[in-house]
Every structure is written in C-alpha cells, then in structure tokens.
Coordinates of C-alpha atoms in Angstrom, one line a residue:
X1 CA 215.9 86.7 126.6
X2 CA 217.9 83.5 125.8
X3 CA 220.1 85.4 123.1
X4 CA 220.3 88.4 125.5
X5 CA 221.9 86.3 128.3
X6 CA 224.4 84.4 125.9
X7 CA 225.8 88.1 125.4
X8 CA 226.1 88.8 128.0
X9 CA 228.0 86.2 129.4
X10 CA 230.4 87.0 126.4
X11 CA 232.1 89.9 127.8
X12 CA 233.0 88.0 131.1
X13 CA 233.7 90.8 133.7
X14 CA 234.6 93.9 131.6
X15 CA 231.1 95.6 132.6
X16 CA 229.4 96.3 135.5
X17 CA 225.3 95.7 135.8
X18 CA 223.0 98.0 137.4
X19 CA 219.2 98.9 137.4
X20 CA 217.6 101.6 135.9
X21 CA 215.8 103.0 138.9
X22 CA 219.1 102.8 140.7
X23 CA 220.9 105.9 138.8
X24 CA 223.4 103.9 137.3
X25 CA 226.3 106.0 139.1
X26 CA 229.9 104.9 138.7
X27 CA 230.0 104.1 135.2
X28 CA 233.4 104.8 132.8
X29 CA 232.8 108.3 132.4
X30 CA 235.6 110.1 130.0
X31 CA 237.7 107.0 129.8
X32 CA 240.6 107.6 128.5
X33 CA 242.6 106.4 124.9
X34 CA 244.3 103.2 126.0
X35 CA 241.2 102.3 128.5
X36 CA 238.1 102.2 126.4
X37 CA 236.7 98.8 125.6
X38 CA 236.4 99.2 121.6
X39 CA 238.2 101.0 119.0
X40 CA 234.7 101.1 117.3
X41 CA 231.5 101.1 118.5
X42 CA 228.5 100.7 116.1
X43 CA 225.2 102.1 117.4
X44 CA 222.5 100.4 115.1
X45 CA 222.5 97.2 113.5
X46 CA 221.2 97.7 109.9
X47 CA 222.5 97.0 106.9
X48 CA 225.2 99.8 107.1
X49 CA 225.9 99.5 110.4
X50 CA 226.8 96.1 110.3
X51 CA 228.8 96.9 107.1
X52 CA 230.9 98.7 108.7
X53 CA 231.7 96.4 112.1
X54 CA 232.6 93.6 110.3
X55 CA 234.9 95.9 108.1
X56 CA 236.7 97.0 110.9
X57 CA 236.9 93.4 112.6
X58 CA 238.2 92.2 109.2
X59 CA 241.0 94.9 109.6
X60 CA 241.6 93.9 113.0
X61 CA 240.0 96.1 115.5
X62 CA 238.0 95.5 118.4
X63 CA 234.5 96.1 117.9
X64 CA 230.8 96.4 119.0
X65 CA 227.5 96.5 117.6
X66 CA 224.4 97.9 119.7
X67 CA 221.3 97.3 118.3
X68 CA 217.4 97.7 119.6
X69 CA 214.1 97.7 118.2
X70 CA 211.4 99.9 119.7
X71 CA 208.4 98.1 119.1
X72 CA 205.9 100.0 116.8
X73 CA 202.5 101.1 118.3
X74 CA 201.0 98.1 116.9
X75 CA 203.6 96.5 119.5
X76 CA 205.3 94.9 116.2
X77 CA 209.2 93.5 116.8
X78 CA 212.1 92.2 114.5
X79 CA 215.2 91.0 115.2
X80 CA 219.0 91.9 113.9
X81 CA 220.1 93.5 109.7
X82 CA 217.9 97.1 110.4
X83 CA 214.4 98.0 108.6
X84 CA 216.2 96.7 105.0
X85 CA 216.1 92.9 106.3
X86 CA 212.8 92.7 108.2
X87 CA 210.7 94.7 107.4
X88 CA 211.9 96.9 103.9
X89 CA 213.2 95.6 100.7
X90 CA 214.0 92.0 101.2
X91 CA 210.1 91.1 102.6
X92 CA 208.7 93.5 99.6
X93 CA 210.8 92.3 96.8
X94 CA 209.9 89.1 97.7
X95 CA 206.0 89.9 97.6
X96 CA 206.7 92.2 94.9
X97 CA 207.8 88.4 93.2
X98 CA 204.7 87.1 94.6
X99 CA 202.6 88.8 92.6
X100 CA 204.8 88.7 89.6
X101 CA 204.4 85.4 89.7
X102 CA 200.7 85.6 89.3
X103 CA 200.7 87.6 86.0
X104 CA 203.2 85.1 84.7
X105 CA 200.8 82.0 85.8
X106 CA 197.9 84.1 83.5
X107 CA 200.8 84.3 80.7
X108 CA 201.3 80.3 80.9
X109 CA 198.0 79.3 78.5
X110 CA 199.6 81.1 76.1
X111 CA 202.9 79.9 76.4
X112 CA 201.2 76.0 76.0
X113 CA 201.0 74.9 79.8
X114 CA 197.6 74.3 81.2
X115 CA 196.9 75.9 84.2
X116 CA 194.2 74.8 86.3
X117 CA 191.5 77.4 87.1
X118 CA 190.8 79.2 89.4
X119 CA 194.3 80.0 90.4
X120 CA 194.7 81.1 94.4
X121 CA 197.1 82.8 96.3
X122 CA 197.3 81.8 99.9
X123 CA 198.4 85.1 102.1
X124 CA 199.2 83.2 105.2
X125 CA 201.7 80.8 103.1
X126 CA 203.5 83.3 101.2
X127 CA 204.0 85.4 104.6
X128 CA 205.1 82.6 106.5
X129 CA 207.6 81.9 103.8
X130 CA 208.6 85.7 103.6
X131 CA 208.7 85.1 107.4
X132 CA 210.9 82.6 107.6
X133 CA 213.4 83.5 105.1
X134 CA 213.9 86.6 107.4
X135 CA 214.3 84.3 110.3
X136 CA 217.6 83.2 108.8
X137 CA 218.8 86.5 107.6
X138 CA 218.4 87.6 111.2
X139 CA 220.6 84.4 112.1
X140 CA 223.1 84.8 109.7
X141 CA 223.6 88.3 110.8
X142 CA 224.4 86.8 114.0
X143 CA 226.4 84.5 113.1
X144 CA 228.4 86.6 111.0
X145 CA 229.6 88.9 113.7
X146 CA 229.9 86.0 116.2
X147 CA 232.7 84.6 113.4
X148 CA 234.1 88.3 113.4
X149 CA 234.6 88.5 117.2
X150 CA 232.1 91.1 116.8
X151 CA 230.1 91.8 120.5
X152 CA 227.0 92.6 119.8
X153 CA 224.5 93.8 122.8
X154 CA 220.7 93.9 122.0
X155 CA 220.0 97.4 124.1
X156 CA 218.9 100.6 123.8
X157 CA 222.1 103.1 123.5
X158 CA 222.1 106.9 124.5
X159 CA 225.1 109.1 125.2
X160 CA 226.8 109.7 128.2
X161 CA 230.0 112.1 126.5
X162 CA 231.6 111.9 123.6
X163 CA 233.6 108.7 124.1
X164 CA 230.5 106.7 126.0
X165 CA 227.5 105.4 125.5
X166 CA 224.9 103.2 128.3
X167 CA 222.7 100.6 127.1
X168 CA 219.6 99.7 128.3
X169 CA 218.4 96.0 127.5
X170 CA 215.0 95.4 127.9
X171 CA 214.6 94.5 131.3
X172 CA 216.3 97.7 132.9
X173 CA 219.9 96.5 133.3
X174 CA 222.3 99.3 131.9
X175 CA 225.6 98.4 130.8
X176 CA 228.5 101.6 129.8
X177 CA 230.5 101.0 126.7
X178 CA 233.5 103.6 125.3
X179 CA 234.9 103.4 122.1
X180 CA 237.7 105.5 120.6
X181 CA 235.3 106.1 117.1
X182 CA 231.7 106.1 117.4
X183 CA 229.4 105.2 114.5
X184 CA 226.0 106.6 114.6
X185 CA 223.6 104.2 112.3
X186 CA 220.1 103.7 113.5
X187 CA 218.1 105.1 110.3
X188 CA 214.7 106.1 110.7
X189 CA 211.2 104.8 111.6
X190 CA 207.8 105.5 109.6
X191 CA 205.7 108.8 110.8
X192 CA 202.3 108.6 111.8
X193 CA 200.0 111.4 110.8
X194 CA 199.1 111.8 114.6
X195 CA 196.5 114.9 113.9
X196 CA 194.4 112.6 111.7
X197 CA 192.1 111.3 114.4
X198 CA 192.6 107.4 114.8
X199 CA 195.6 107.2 112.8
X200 CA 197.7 105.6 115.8
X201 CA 195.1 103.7 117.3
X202 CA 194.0 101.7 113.5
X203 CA 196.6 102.4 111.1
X204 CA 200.0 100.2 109.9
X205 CA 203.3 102.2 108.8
X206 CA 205.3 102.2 106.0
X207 CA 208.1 104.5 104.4
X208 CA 206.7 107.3 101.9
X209 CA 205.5 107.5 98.3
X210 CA 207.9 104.9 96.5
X211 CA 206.8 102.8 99.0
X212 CA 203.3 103.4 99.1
X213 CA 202.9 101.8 95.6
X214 CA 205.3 99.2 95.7
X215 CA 203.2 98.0 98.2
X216 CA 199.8 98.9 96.6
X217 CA 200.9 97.0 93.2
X218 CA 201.9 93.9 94.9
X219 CA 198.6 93.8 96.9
X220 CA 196.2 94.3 93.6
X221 CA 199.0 92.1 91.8
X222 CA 197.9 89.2 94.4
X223 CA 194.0 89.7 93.8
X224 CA 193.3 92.4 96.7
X225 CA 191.6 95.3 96.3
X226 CA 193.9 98.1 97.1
X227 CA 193.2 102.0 96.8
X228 CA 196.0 104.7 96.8
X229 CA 194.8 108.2 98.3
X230 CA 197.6 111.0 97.4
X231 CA 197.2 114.6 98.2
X232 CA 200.0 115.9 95.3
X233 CA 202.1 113.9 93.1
X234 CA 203.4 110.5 92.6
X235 CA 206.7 109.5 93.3
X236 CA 207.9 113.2 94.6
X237 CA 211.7 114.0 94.1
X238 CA 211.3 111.3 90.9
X239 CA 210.7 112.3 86.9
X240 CA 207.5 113.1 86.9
X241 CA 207.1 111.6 83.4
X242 CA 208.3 108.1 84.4
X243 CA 206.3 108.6 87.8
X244 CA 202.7 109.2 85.9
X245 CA 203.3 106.2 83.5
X246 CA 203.7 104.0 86.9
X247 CA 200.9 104.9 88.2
X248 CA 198.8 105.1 84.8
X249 CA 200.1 101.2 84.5
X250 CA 198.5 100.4 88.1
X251 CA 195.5 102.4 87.4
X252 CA 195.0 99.8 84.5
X253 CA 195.6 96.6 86.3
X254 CA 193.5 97.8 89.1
X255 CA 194.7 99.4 91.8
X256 CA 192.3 102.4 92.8
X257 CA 193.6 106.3 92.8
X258 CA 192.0 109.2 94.9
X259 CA 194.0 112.4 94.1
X260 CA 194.1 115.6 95.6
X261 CA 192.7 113.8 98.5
X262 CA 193.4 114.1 102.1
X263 CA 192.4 111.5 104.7
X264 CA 190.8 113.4 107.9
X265 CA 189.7 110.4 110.2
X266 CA 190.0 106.6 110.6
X267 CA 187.0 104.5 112.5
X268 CA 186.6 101.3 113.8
X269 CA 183.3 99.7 112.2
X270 CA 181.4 97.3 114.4
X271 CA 182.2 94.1 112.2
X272 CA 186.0 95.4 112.2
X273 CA 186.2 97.2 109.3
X274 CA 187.8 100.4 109.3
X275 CA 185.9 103.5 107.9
X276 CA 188.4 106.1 106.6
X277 CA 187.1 110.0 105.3
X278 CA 188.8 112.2 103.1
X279 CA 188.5 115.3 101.7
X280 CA 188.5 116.1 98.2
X281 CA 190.7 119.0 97.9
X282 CA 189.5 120.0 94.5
X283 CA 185.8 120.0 94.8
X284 CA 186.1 120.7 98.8
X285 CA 183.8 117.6 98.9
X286 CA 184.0 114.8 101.8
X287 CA 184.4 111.2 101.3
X288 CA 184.1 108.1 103.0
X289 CA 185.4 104.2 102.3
X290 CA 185.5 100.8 103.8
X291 CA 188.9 99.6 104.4
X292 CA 190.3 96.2 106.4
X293 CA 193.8 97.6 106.4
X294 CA 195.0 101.3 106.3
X295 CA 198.6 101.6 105.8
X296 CA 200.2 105.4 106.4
X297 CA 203.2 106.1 103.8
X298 CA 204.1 109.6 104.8
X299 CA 207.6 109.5 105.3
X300 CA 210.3 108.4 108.0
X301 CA 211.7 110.5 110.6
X302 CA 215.5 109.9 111.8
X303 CA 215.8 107.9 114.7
X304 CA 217.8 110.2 117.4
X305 CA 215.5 111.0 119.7
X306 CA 216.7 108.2 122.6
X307 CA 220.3 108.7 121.1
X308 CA 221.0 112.0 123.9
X309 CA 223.3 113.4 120.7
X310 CA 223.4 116.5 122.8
X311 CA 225.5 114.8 125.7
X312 CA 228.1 114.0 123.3
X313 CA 228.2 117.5 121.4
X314 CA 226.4 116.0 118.0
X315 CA 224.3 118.3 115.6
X316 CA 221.2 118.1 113.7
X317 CA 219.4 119.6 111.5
X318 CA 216.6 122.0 113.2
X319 CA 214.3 121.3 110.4
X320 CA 214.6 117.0 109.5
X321 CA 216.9 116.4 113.2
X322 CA 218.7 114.4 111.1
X323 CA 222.9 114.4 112.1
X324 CA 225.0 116.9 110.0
X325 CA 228.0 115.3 108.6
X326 CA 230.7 116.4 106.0
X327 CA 232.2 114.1 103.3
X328 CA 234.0 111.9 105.8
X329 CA 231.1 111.3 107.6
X330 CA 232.0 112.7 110.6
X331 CA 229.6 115.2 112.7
X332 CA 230.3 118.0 114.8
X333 CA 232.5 115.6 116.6
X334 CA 235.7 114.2 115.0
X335 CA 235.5 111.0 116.3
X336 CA 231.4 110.4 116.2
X337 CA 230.5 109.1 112.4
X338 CA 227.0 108.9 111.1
X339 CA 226.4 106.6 108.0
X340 CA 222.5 105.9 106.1
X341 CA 218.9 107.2 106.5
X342 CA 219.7 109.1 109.7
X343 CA 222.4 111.7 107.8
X344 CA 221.0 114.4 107.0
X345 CA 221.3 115.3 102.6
X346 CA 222.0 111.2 101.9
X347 CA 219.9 108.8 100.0
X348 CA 217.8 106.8 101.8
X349 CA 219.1 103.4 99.9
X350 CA 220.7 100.8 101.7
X351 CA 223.1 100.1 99.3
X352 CA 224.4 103.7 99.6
X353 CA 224.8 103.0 103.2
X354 CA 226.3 99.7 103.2
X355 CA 229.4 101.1 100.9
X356 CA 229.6 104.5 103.2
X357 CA 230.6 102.4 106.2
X358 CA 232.8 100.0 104.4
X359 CA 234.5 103.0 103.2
X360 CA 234.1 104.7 106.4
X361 CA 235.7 101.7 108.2
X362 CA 238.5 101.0 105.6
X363 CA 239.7 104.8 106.2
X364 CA 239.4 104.8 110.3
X365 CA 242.0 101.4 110.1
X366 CA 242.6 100.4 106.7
X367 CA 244.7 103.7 105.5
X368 CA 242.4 104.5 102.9
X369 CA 241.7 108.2 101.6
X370 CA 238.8 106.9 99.7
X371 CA 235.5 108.8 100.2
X372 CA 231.8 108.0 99.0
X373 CA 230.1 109.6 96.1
X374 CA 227.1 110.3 96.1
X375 CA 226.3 111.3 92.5
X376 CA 224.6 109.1 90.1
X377 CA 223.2 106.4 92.7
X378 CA 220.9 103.8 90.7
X379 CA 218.2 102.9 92.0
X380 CA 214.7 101.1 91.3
X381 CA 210.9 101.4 92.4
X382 CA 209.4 97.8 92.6
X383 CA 205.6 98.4 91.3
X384 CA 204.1 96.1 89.0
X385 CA 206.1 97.4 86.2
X386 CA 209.7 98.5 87.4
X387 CA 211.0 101.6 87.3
X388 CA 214.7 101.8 87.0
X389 CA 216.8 105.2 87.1
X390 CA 220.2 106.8 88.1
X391 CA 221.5 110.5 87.7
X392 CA 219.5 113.2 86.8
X393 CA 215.5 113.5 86.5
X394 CA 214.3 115.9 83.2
X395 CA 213.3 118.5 85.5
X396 CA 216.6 118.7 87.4
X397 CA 218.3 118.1 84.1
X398 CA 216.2 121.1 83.2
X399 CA 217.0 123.9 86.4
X400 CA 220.8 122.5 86.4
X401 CA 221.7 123.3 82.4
X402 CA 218.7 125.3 81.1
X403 CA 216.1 124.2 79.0
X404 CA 218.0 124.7 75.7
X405 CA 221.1 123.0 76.9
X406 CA 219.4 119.6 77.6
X407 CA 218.1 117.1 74.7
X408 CA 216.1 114.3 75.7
X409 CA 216.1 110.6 73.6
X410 CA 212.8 108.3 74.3
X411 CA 210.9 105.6 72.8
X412 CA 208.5 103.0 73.9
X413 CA 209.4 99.7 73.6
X414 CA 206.9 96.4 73.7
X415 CA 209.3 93.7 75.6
X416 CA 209.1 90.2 73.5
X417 CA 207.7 88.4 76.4
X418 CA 204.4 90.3 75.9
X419 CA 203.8 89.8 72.6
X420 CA 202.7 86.4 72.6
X421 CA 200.1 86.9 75.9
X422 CA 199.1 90.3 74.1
X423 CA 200.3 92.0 77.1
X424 CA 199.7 96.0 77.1
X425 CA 202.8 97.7 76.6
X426 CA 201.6 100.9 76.4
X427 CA 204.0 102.3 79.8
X428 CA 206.9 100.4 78.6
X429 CA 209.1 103.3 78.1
X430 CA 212.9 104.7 78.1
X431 CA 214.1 107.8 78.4
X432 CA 218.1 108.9 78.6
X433 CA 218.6 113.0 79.2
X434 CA 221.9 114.2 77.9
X435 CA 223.3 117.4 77.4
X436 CA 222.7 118.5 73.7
X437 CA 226.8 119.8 73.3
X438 CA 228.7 116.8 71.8
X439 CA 229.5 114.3 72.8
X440 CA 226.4 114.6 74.6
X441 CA 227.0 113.3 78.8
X442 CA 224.4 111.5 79.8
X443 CA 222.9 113.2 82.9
X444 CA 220.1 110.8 83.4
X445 CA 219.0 107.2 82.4
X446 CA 215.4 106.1 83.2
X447 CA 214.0 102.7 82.7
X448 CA 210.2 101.6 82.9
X449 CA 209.8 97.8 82.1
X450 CA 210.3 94.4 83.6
X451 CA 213.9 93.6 85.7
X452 CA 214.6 97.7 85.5
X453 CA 216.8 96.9 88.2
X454 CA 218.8 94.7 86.8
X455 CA 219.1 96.8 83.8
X456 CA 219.9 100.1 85.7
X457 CA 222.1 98.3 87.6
X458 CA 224.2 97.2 84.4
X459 CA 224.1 100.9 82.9
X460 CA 224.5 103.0 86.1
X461 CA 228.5 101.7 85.6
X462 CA 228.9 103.7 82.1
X463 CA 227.2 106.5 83.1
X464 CA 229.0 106.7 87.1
X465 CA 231.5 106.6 85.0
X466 CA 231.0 109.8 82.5
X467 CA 229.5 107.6 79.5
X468 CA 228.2 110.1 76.7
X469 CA 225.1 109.9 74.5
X470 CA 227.8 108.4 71.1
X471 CA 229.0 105.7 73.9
X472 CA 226.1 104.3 74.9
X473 CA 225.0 104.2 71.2
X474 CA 228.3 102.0 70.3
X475 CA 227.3 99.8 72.7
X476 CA 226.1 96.6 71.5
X477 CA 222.7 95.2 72.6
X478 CA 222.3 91.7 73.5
X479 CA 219.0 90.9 71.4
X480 CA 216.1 90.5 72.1
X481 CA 216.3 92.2 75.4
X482 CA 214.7 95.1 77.0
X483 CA 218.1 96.5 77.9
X484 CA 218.7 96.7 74.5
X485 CA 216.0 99.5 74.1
X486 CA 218.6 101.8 75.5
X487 CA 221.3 101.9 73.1
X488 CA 218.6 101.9 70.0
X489 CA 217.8 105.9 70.9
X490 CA 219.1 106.8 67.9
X491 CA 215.3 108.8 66.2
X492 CA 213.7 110.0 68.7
X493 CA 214.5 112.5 70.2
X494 CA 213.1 116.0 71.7
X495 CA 214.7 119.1 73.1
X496 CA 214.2 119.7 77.2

C-alpha cells in the first residue's frame, strides 16, 4: 500500500479517483491528440514492457508503465520485471546453479580438496537467497523508471476505447489514463489442467515441457526425489534427438520418468501428502504415487482476458486468444502495439521481447525503420546438462529442404573437466544441420554439454549472420573447450 500511495501522489492532480461500485462515469473518454496524458502507455511491466518505457523516456517522451499481478490460486504475489524476474529464469537459473554446485562439490575429492561428508543442502537458505536477490531486482526496476521520469501505477488496466485505458488498484479506486501509442505486454500465466480433479485445489504452476525439466533436474540435482509424468514427447517443438539425450542424462542421475502417462486425479492424504493417479496409456493400466509437491507444466495461456481488447477494436487469435500483430508490431489498431509471450506466432523468450520493444520504441520516436527478426533466435534449456540451440531442428531442416538436401555433422565430445572425476559423458553431444549444396549454410546449431548457453550465445552471431558449414570449420577453437567441439565436425557426418 505504501508504494501504491507514493504513486499516486506523483501525478499531483492530473487524475481523478473514484470507486468501483460507483460506475466510474466522467472519465477522459476519446481524448483527443494534444490532451492525452502520455505519448506511450505500457500495459505490463515485464522484461519487455519495461524495455520499451525506458526506451521511449530515453528518447524523450512521456511515458507510463501499468503493471498488476493477479495472485495465483495458491494466493502467490510478486512485485515489478514480469514472470522473467520473479518467478521464471532469473529464480531457476539460479537453482539451476544450486545444484550445479553440488555435482561440482562431489567433483572436488578428485580435484585434491577435502570435502567434509555428508554434504547438505539447506532449501530454506538457498530460497531465501533466491528470494532476496529478487527483492532487489524488483527495486531496481523501480528505481530505474523513477530516474526515467517513468510513472508507473500498480493497477489492473482494461480498455475503455482505443486511446484509453482505466486502472483498477487493489482497493477499488479506478484511475483513466490516454496515451497516443498503446503497448500491449502482459505475457501469459501457467494453465491448470482444471478437468483433472484436484488440480486447483493441490497443485503449483509452472510454464510447459522445457520447464518442466529444468525444474525436475535441479530438484534431483539438490538430493530430492523428483518424477516427470509426460503423456508424448520431451521437449515438443525441439530436436527430438537432442531432447531424448536430455532426458536419457536425467534418467541416469535420477530423476524418475512415467511415459505415455496421464495424471487423472490429485488427493490430499491425511498426513499431507498428496496422492496423484495416472493412467498408463499404453497398457490402459492405473497408477497411483505419493507426492509432497505436484507441480502442473502444461503450458501458459496469454494474459488478455481483463485487458477488454474488444473495447479498443484489438484481435486475437480464436484458437491461442493471443493478439495478432504484423512485423511492426502493431494489431488491428495502428496505434495499439503488442510485444512478447502475449503475440500470437512469437517466441516465448524474454530476450526476444526485450529487443522487440526497444526496437518498437526507437521506431514510434527515435526515426528508426528497424524491424525485429525473428529467425535464428538462440536459445538454451537449463537441465542438468544444457542444451544449447539456434535455427533450425533436423526435422524442420528435414520438411523445409527435403531429406536429400540436408547433411547433418555430429560427434560426441567428453568435456576435459570430466575426465579426471570420471564423469559419464555419454550425452555430451553436437550436432550442426547444414544444407549439403556448398558452401553448406548452416540451418541449425545444437549444443548439449555444460555452459551451452554461453556457447550458443557465442555461435548464434555467425550463423544469424549466414555463416556456412567451410566458415565455421575455419574458425579457430580456443583449446581445450567444449566450444571448440563445434568447429572440429570435420568426419562425421550423415545425410538427413
């Protein structure tokens, strides 16, 4: 309430206050160019939302930021920087560490330290330091649009036309904001499977299969015993080679697999536990397990259902209701912009975001023509042995060019850090798709080993950038490395 109230005090008397229950008549309906409040007006304060306000402030426009965070059915809140910040890839990478951390602590006797046995993780600890380094994120968000002259309201925002939105704070005020450009930027929130019985009332959210087993490796990677139920494949819309040696790595180190399965109720147990039944699709056979947690990674829906898009003339999609746009980002209204996880056909990467409203902001008051590109995104699955890629899978490689237009180069690799532990390197792999005509373009790059993202991140450059098959093999490796894997796939080699 504190932080609400020091907002509002900020915009002295441009607004008028109202309650709820009162109708909230008399607002700025249809205000004209000249009389709205903002040239831009952000609704959603994630990481490309907030992009793309302090882009425009930088270029010297007046601008807002509405944010607001529905609290999940568990009645679970976060503050400002969007599902990225609190509760996405910042708190998982960070766990994901965690439990890097523990392999590399059973890798020490070898190394010559003496490690002290049993080794222990603490939960509470490490999530109160996840916790707190969230805490500041949140604060620095604030802080950075504070030093912007960015006015940022925590409510709730829905259309009232095309140039207006009201806000709702959290204890019923409304408060009517205009803008000449509207940017639409509230992502999505996890699904629940509501027609598995008890799936609301006992269950914890995620977002889908990626997820799902970056969270699963760093649970088993911190001693917990963690079971993945899937009903088809691993890592869907990923190569399906790459996906099966992730999960055959976490199958080895521990984490549990029930495939072809399909969960059809969750239980509370008197002592607390929860008792979760499945059915085996193959066999047509039921199961049942004991569970203290039961986390749901089907998915994330768009989140434009409060938003009334209809007042203001916006479509969606009738199948995802995610916000059509076209390559400017605009939607079915000139001046309405949608950026991130709510657009319908975009990746659902933050990064990809973030640059999509800097862009978007640099060509709404900057004079820039430039657009984003979505081709050959890089991008990286955190389980217990990283998987790194960027451009084309084998199988779209495959229904693009044909079968007999695409040659594939792949080795496994043991990284020089496990050799002295005796790690198992056995899913250490790369893989680099290419057309077979010379020079050979490299369609697709994909990595599985440790710090893939870093070395995606380095290689996503040559090939965003047209790199063929004879380039990245005149590239010189920095030895030893596991990036230098890549540009020794000179022998092996195998048509699509």
């Amino acid at each position: 309430r504190g932080p609400m109230a020091a907002a509002l005090r900020g915009v002295g008397r441009r607004f008028r206050w109202w309650n709820a229950g009162r109708g909230g008549r008399g607002g700025r309906r249809g205000a004209r160019p000249g009389q709205r409040d903002y040239d831009l007006l952000v609704i959603g304060g994630g990481s490309g939302g907030l992009a793309c306000a302090k882009e425009a402030a930088q270029l010297g426009r007046k601008v807002a930021v509405v944010d607001y965070v529905e609290p999940s059915p568990r009645g679970t809140r976060w503050g400002l920087g969007g599902t990225c910040v609190n509760v996405g890839c910042i708190p998982k990478k960070l766990m994901h560490q965690a439990a890097l951390l523990g392999g590399l602590i059973r890798d020490a006797p070898h190394y010559g330290w003496e490690v002290a046995q049993p080794v222990l993780h603490d939960w509470r600890k490490m999530a109160e330091a996840v916790q707190n380094h969230v805490k500041s994120l949140n604060w620095g968000h604030r802080v950075q649009l504070h030093d912007r002259k960015v006015k940022y309201f925590n409510v709730k925002a829905g259309f009232v036309d095309e140039h207006t939105v009201r806000g709702v704070a959290k204890g019923g005020k409304e408060i009517l904001l205009s803008a000449d450009h509207i940017v639409i930027a509230t992502g999505g929130r996890p699904r629940y499977p509501a027609h598995i019985e008890g799936a609301l009332e006992y269950g914890i959210t995620t977002g889908a299969a990626d997820v799902a087993l970056e969270c699963a490796g760093f649970l088993t990677g911190i001693g917990l015993d963690t079971t993945v139920m899937m009903r088809s494949i691993p890592l869907r819309g990923f190569d399906q080679q790459m996906s099966s040696l992730v999960t055959e790595h976490m199958a080895s180190h521990g984490t549990r697999f029930l495939r072809g399965c399909t969960p059809s109720q969750v239980r509370r147990l008197p002592d607390g536990q929860l008792q979760v039944t499945w059915e085996d699709r193959t066999t047509g056979k039921e199961g049942t397990g004991t569970f203290n947690t039961v986390l749901w990674a089907v998915g994330r829906a768009p989140d434009t259902r409060s938003l009334n898009l209809e007042k203001a003339g916006v479509d969606t999609s009738p199948n995802t209701q995610k916000i059509l746009v076209d390559s400017r980002e605009a939607t079915s209204v000139p001046h309405i912009y949608a950026i991130g996880d709510v657009v319908e056909g975009r990746p659902e990467l933050t990064p990809t975001a973030v640059m999509a409203g800097r862009l978007l902001a640099q060509r709404l008051f900057g004079g820039s023509s430039d657009l984003m590109d979505y081709d050959k995104v890089p991008t990286t699955v955190f389980t217990p042995l990283e998987y790194g890629c960027v451009g084309l899978s084998e199988e779209e490689a495959v229904s693009r060019h044909g079968q007999e237009r695409v040659e594939v180069y792949h080795a496994h690799y043991k990284p020089l850090e496990f050799t002295v532990p005796g790690r198992d390197a056995s899913q250490c792999y790369v893989k680099m798709v290419c057309l077979r005509e010379p020079p050979q373009l490299v369609l697709g790059l994909h990595f599985l080993g440790p710090n893939a993202g870093e070395v995606t991140q380095g290689f996503a450059l040559g090939i965003k950038c047209g790199a063929s098959y004879v380039q990245v093999m005149q590239t010189v490796g920095i030895h030893p490395t596991c990036s230098e894997e890549i540009v020794k796939l000179r022998i092996s080699k195998r048509s699509g």
